[in-house]
CSV table of C-alpha atoms in Angstrom, one decimal:
chain,number,residue,atom,x,y,z
A,1,MET,CA,84.0,103.8,105.5
A,2,ASN,CA,81.3,104.6,103.0
A,3,PRO,CA,80.6,108.3,103.4
A,4,VAL,CA,77.2,110.0,103.6
A,5,PHE,CA,76.5,113.2,101.6
A,6,THR,CA,74.3,116.2,102.1
A,7,HIS,CA,72.8,118.5,99.5
A,8,ASN,CA,72.9,122.2,100.6
A,9,ILE,CA,71.8,125.6,99.2
A,10,TRP,CA,75.4,126.6,99.3
A,11,GLY,CA,77.0,123.4,98.0
A,12,GLY,CA,78.8,122.7,94.7
A,13,THR,CA,80.3,119.9,92.7
A,14,LYS,CA,83.9,119.8,94.0
A,15,LEU,CA,83.3,116.8,96.2
A,16,ARG,CA,82.4,114.8,93.0
A,17,ASP,CA,84.8,116.5,90.6
A,18,GLU,CA,87.9,116.7,92.8
A,19,TYR,CA,87.4,114.0,95.4
A,20,GLY,CA,85.8,111.4,93.1
A,21,TYR,CA,82.8,110.7,95.3
A,22,ASP,CA,80.0,109.0,93.4
A,23,ILE,CA,77.2,111.5,94.1
A,24,GLU,CA,74.9,113.3,91.7
A,25,GLY,CA,73.8,117.0,91.9
A,26,ASP,CA,75.4,120.4,91.7
A,27,ASP,CA,74.6,121.3,95.4
A,28,ILE,CA,76.7,118.7,97.3
A,29,GLY,CA,77.8,120.6,100.4
A,30,GLU,CA,79.1,118.0,102.8
A,31,CYS,CA,80.8,114.6,102.8
A,32,TRP,CA,80.3,113.0,106.2
A,33,GLY,CA,83.4,110.7,106.0
A,34,ILE,CA,83.2,109.4,109.6
A,35,ALA,CA,79.7,109.7,111.1
A,36,ALA,CA,77.5,107.8,113.5
A,37,HIS,CA,74.5,110.2,113.8
A,38,GLU,CA,70.8,109.8,113.2
A,39,ASN,CA,71.2,112.3,110.3
A,40,GLY,CA,74.1,110.3,108.7
A,41,ASN,CA,75.4,106.9,109.7
A,42,CYS,CA,78.4,105.6,107.7
A,43,THR,CA,78.8,101.9,106.9
A,44,VAL,CA,81.9,99.8,106.7
A,45,LYS,CA,83.2,99.4,103.2
A,46,GLU,CA,85.0,96.0,103.4
A,47,GLY,CA,86.2,93.2,105.7
A,48,MET,CA,84.5,91.3,108.4
A,49,TYR,CA,82.2,94.2,109.4
A,50,LYS,CA,81.3,95.1,105.8
A,51,GLY,CA,77.9,96.8,105.6
A,52,GLU,CA,77.6,97.4,109.4
A,53,THR,CA,77.0,101.0,110.6
A,54,LEU,CA,79.5,102.9,112.7
A,55,ALA,CA,76.7,103.5,115.3
A,56,GLY,CA,76.1,99.7,115.4
A,57,LEU,CA,79.8,98.9,115.9
A,58,TRP,CA,80.0,101.5,118.7
A,59,SER,CA,77.0,99.8,120.3
A,60,GLU,CA,77.9,96.2,119.8
A,61,HIS,CA,81.7,96.1,119.6
A,62,ARG,CA,82.9,98.8,122.0
A,63,ASP,CA,86.2,96.9,122.3
A,64,LEU,CA,87.1,98.3,118.8
A,65,PHE,CA,87.2,101.7,120.4
A,66,GLY,CA,89.1,100.9,123.6
A,67,ASN,CA,85.9,100.3,125.6
A,68,ILE,CA,85.7,104.1,126.3
A,69,TYR,CA,82.6,105.5,127.9
A,70,GLY,CA,79.8,107.3,126.0
A,71,ASP,CA,76.3,106.7,124.7
A,72,ARG,CA,77.3,107.6,121.1
A,73,PHE,CA,80.5,107.7,118.9
A,74,PRO,CA,82.2,110.9,120.0
A,75,LEU,CA,83.4,112.5,116.7
A,76,LEU,CA,82.1,113.4,113.3
A,77,VAL,CA,84.5,114.2,110.4
A,78,LYS,CA,83.4,116.0,107.3
A,79,ILE,CA,84.7,117.6,104.1
A,80,ILE,CA,82.8,120.7,103.3
A,81,ASP,CA,82.6,122.4,99.9
A,82,ALA,CA,81.2,125.9,100.2
A,83,LYS,CA,80.4,127.1,96.7
A,84,ALA,CA,78.5,130.0,98.3
A,85,ASP,CA,78.6,131.5,101.8
A,86,LEU,CA,77.2,129.5,104.7
A,87,SER,CA,74.9,131.2,107.1
A,88,ILE,CA,76.3,133.2,110.1
A,89,GLN,CA,75.9,130.7,112.9
A,90,VAL,CA,76.9,129.5,116.4
A,91,HIS,CA,76.8,126.2,118.3
A,92,PRO,CA,75.8,125.6,121.9
A,93,ASP,CA,77.9,123.9,124.5
A,94,ASP,CA,77.0,120.5,126.0
A,95,ALA,CA,74.9,122.0,128.9
A,96,TYR,CA,72.7,124.2,126.7
A,97,ALA,CA,72.2,121.5,124.1
A,98,ALA,CA,71.3,118.9,126.7
A,99,SER,CA,68.6,121.0,128.2
A,100,HIS,CA,67.3,122.6,125.0
A,101,GLU,CA,67.9,120.1,122.2
A,102,ASN,CA,66.6,116.8,123.6
A,103,GLY,CA,69.8,115.6,125.2
A,104,SER,CA,72.1,116.4,122.2
A,105,LEU,CA,75.8,117.0,122.6
A,106,GLY,CA,77.0,120.5,122.1
A,107,LYS,CA,79.3,121.2,119.2
A,108,MET,CA,83.0,122.1,119.3
A,109,GLU,CA,84.7,121.9,115.9
A,110,CYS,CA,87.9,122.7,114.1
A,111,TRP,CA,88.7,123.4,110.4
A,112,TYR,CA,91.6,122.5,108.2
A,113,ILE,CA,91.6,124.6,105.0
A,114,LEU,CA,92.0,122.3,102.0
A,115,ASP,CA,91.5,124.9,99.3
A,116,CYS,CA,90.5,128.5,98.9
A,117,LYS,CA,91.0,131.5,96.6
A,118,GLU,CA,93.9,133.9,97.2
A,119,ASP,CA,92.0,136.5,99.1
A,120,ALA,CA,89.8,134.1,101.1
A,121,SER,CA,88.3,135.0,104.5
A,122,LEU,CA,86.1,133.3,107.2
A,123,VAL,CA,83.8,134.7,109.8
A,124,VAL,CA,85.2,133.9,113.2
A,125,GLY,CA,83.9,135.9,116.1
A,126,HIS,CA,82.1,139.3,116.4
A,127,ASN,CA,82.7,142.9,117.4
A,128,ALA,CA,80.1,143.3,120.2
A,129,ARG,CA,81.7,144.3,123.5
A,130,THR,CA,78.8,143.6,125.8
A,131,HIS,CA,75.7,141.4,125.7
A,132,GLU,CA,73.5,144.5,125.3
A,133,GLU,CA,75.5,145.6,122.3
A,134,LEU,CA,75.3,142.1,120.9
A,135,VAL,CA,71.5,142.1,121.1
A,136,ASP,CA,71.3,145.6,119.6
A,137,MET,CA,73.5,144.6,116.7
A,138,ILE,CA,71.5,141.4,115.9
A,139,GLN,CA,68.0,142.9,116.4
A,140,GLY,CA,69.0,146.0,114.5
A,141,LYS,CA,70.5,143.8,111.7
A,142,ARG,CA,73.7,145.7,111.9
A,143,TRP,CA,75.6,142.8,110.3
A,144,SER,CA,78.6,144.7,108.9
A,145,ASP,CA,79.2,146.1,112.4
A,146,PHE,CA,78.6,142.8,114.1
A,147,ILE,CA,80.5,140.2,112.0
A,148,ARG,CA,84.3,139.8,112.2
A,149,GLU,CA,86.0,138.4,109.2
A,150,ILE,CA,89.6,137.1,109.2
A,151,PRO,CA,91.9,136.3,106.2
A,152,VAL,CA,92.7,132.6,105.7
A,153,LYS,CA,94.9,130.5,103.3
A,154,LYS,CA,95.3,126.9,102.4
A,155,GLY,CA,96.7,124.9,105.2
A,156,ASP,CA,95.3,127.1,108.0
A,157,PHE,CA,93.8,125.5,111.0
A,158,ILE,CA,91.0,127.1,113.0
A,159,GLN,CA,89.4,126.0,116.3
A,160,ILE,CA,85.7,126.9,116.8
A,161,ASP,CA,84.6,126.7,120.4
A,162,PRO,CA,80.9,126.6,121.3
A,163,GLY,CA,79.6,130.2,121.5
A,164,THR,CA,81.8,131.4,118.6
A,165,VAL,CA,80.0,133.2,115.8
A,166,HIS,CA,81.3,131.7,112.5
A,167,ALA,CA,80.7,131.1,108.9
A,168,ILE,CA,82.5,129.4,106.0
A,169,LYS,CA,82.7,131.7,103.0
A,170,GLY,CA,82.1,130.7,99.4
A,171,GLY,CA,85.1,129.2,97.6
A,172,ILE,CA,86.5,127.4,100.6
A,173,THR,CA,86.9,123.7,101.0
A,174,LEU,CA,87.8,122.3,104.4
A,175,LEU,CA,88.0,119.3,106.6
A,176,GLU,CA,86.0,119.6,109.8
A,177,THR,CA,86.5,117.5,112.9
A,178,GLN,CA,83.8,118.0,115.5
A,179,GLN,CA,81.8,116.6,118.3
A,180,ASN,CA,79.1,114.2,117.2
A,181,SER,CA,76.3,116.7,117.0
A,182,ASP,CA,74.2,118.4,114.3
A,183,ILE,CA,73.0,121.3,116.3
A,184,THR,CA,73.5,124.7,114.5
A,185,TYR,CA,71.8,128.0,115.3
A,186,ARG,CA,71.5,130.4,112.4
A,187,VAL,CA,71.9,134.0,113.3
A,188,TYR,CA,71.6,135.4,109.8
A,189,ASP,CA,71.3,133.9,106.3
A,190,TYR,CA,71.6,136.9,104.0
A,191,ASP,CA,67.8,136.8,103.4
A,192,ARG,CA,68.2,133.8,101.1
A,193,LEU,CA,65.2,131.7,100.0
A,194,SER,CA,65.1,127.9,99.9
A,195,GLY,CA,62.1,126.5,98.2
A,196,GLY,CA,60.7,130.0,98.0
A,197,LYS,CA,60.9,130.6,101.7
A,198,PRO,CA,63.6,132.0,104.0
A,199,ARG,CA,65.4,129.3,106.0
A,200,GLU,CA,64.7,129.1,109.7
A,201,LEU,CA,66.7,131.4,112.0
A,202,HIS,CA,67.4,130.8,115.7
A,203,VAL,CA,68.0,134.3,117.0
A,204,LYS,CA,66.9,133.7,120.6
A,205,GLN,CA,69.1,130.6,121.0
A,206,SER,CA,72.0,132.4,119.3
A,207,MET,CA,71.8,135.3,121.7
A,208,ASP,CA,71.6,132.9,124.6
A,209,VAL,CA,74.8,131.0,123.7
A,210,ILE,CA,77.2,133.5,121.9
A,211,THR,CA,80.3,134.3,123.9
A,212,VAL,CA,80.7,138.0,124.7
A,213,PRO,CA,83.2,139.4,124.1
A,214,ALA,CA,84.5,137.1,121.4
A,215,LYS,CA,87.9,135.7,122.1
A,216,PRO,CA,90.9,137.2,120.2
A,217,VAL,CA,91.5,135.9,116.7
A,218,SER,CA,94.9,134.7,117.8
A,219,ASP,CA,93.3,132.2,120.1
A,220,SER,CA,91.3,130.6,117.3
A,221,VAL,CA,93.8,130.4,114.5
A,222,VAL,CA,96.4,127.7,115.1
A,223,ASN,CA,99.8,128.2,113.3
A,224,VAL,CA,100.4,125.0,111.3
A,225,SER,CA,104.2,124.8,111.2
A,226,ALA,CA,105.8,122.6,108.7
A,227,GLY,CA,106.1,119.3,110.5
A,228,LYS,CA,108.5,116.6,109.7
A,229,ALA,CA,107.5,114.2,106.9
A,230,ASN,CA,106.3,110.7,108.1
A,231,GLU,CA,105.5,111.9,111.6
A,232,LEU,CA,102.2,112.8,113.3
A,233,SER,CA,102.2,116.6,113.9
A,234,LYS,CA,99.7,117.7,116.5
A,235,LEU,CA,97.4,120.6,115.4
A,236,ILE,CA,95.3,120.8,118.5
A,237,SER,CA,94.4,119.1,121.7
A,238,CYS,CA,91.2,119.9,123.6
A,239,LYS,CA,88.6,118.3,125.8
A,240,TYR,CA,86.9,116.5,122.9
A,241,TYR,CA,89.6,115.6,120.4
A,242,ASP,CA,93.2,115.6,119.4
A,243,VAL,CA,93.9,116.4,115.7
A,244,TYR,CA,97.1,115.6,113.8
A,245,LYS,CA,98.5,116.1,110.3
A,246,LEU,CA,100.6,113.4,108.6
A,247,ASP,CA,102.6,114.0,105.5
A,248,VAL,CA,103.6,110.6,104.0
A,249,GLU,CA,106.6,110.8,101.8
A,250,GLY,CA,107.8,107.4,100.8
A,251,LYS,CA,107.4,105.1,103.8
A,252,ALA,CA,106.2,105.9,107.3
A,253,THR,CA,105.7,103.8,110.4
A,254,ILE,CA,103.3,105.5,112.8
A,255,ASP,CA,102.8,104.4,116.4
A,256,ILE,CA,99.2,104.9,117.5
A,257,SER,CA,99.2,102.4,120.4
A,258,ASP,CA,98.1,105.0,123.0
A,259,ASN,CA,94.9,105.9,121.1
A,260,PRO,CA,91.6,104.2,121.8
A,261,PHE,CA,91.0,104.5,118.1
A,262,THR,CA,92.3,106.7,115.3
A,263,ILE,CA,90.4,108.4,112.5
A,264,MET,CA,92.2,109.2,109.3
A,265,SER,CA,91.2,111.1,106.2
A,266,VAL,CA,93.3,111.3,103.0
A,267,VAL,CA,93.0,114.9,101.8
A,268,SER,CA,95.5,114.7,99.0
A,269,GLY,CA,97.7,112.2,97.2
A,270,GLU,CA,97.6,108.4,97.2
A,271,GLY,CA,99.4,105.4,98.6
A,272,SER,CA,98.7,102.6,101.0
A,273,ILE,CA,98.4,101.5,104.6
A,274,ASP,CA,99.5,98.0,105.4
A,275,GLY,CA,98.8,97.0,101.8
A,276,HIS,CA,95.4,98.6,101.6
A,277,VAL,CA,95.2,101.1,98.7
A,278,LEU,CA,94.4,104.7,99.7
A,279,THR,CA,93.3,107.6,97.5
A,280,LYS,CA,92.2,111.2,98.1
A,281,GLY,CA,88.9,111.3,99.8
A,282,ASP,CA,89.2,108.0,101.7
A,283,HIS,CA,88.2,108.0,105.4
A,284,PHE,CA,89.0,105.1,107.7
A,285,ILE,CA,89.3,104.1,111.4
A,286,LEU,CA,92.2,102.3,112.9
A,287,PRO,CA,90.6,100.4,115.9
A,288,CYS,CA,92.0,99.8,119.4
A,289,ARG,CA,95.1,97.6,119.5
A,290,TYR,CA,96.1,98.6,115.9
A,291,ASP,CA,99.4,99.7,117.4
A,292,THR,CA,101.5,100.4,114.4
A,293,ALA,CA,100.5,101.5,110.9
A,294,GLU,CA,102.8,101.2,107.9
A,295,PHE,CA,102.2,103.8,105.2
A,296,GLU,CA,103.7,104.1,101.7
A,297,GLY,CA,103.2,106.7,99.0
A,298,CYS,CA,102.8,110.4,98.8
A,299,MET,CA,99.8,111.6,100.9
A,300,GLU,CA,98.5,114.3,103.2
A,301,ILE,CA,96.3,112.9,106.0
A,302,ILE,CA,94.4,114.5,108.8
A,303,ALA,CA,94.0,112.2,111.8
A,304,SER,CA,92.1,112.5,115.0
A,305,THR,CA,91.3,110.6,118.2
A,306,VAL,CA,89.8,111.4,121.6
A,307,PRO,CA,91.8,112.0,124.8
A,308,VAL,CA,91.6,109.4,127.5
A,309,ALA,CA,92.1,110.0,131.2
């Protein structure tokens, strides 16, 4: 797929400098590697569907995706380069988004840490014990009391359920797998200015959807054990996605016959799949009935699909 890129107040240059994407600017925040959204719709890079959008393929060639049900492609996969801190934010669930955001999906997401400094941390959760305390902390701008930071390192995997207060901190690069939604409520943005004005906040919506109390950190951070090389190692399975890690060392034969489709992102190294050359930063989809994939090289890949009944 041909990715789509966004320029953000907190973005940097790593997506160009380290991943080789052909994009100008020193504020490149996100690479939407697999996306079929009105705010970013990837196109096919080569082959019989060259130039067609992912949204178009979903609409016109549903058989490529196992004829699964849905009015939109279900997932969105990004690489995010946070040169500076992102805003403190929260996402709604499907029910709230449907009724308040013109029928949008909610947003469950997960992060795989690709790179970070030694003493890195993320905002995951909050310290309010009741909804009343939550409102008091937010309205009183008691951010140091409210925000819960957790230490992270390269290779960590974090699940972010709807209703979870979260923020990516400066210096972190990660791969995000999420529902196909672009709904984000900003709780706090450090009083930053964009174009001379503060960015819009969504305080009421945030207080509506934040889960109180926050779930324990241990329920969000998934221990990524060292899986066997050349095998799919499951990182998480939830209602909206299954996410895997694949370390290719030499040759690997991967059976994906049970998946309606499989998304893959090469996050380090290089190699090939069935003769097609792969390099760091490549994102591709293996469609339905692509039962077995033959990999060769030395690569780290994050893969995802959707569970089927």
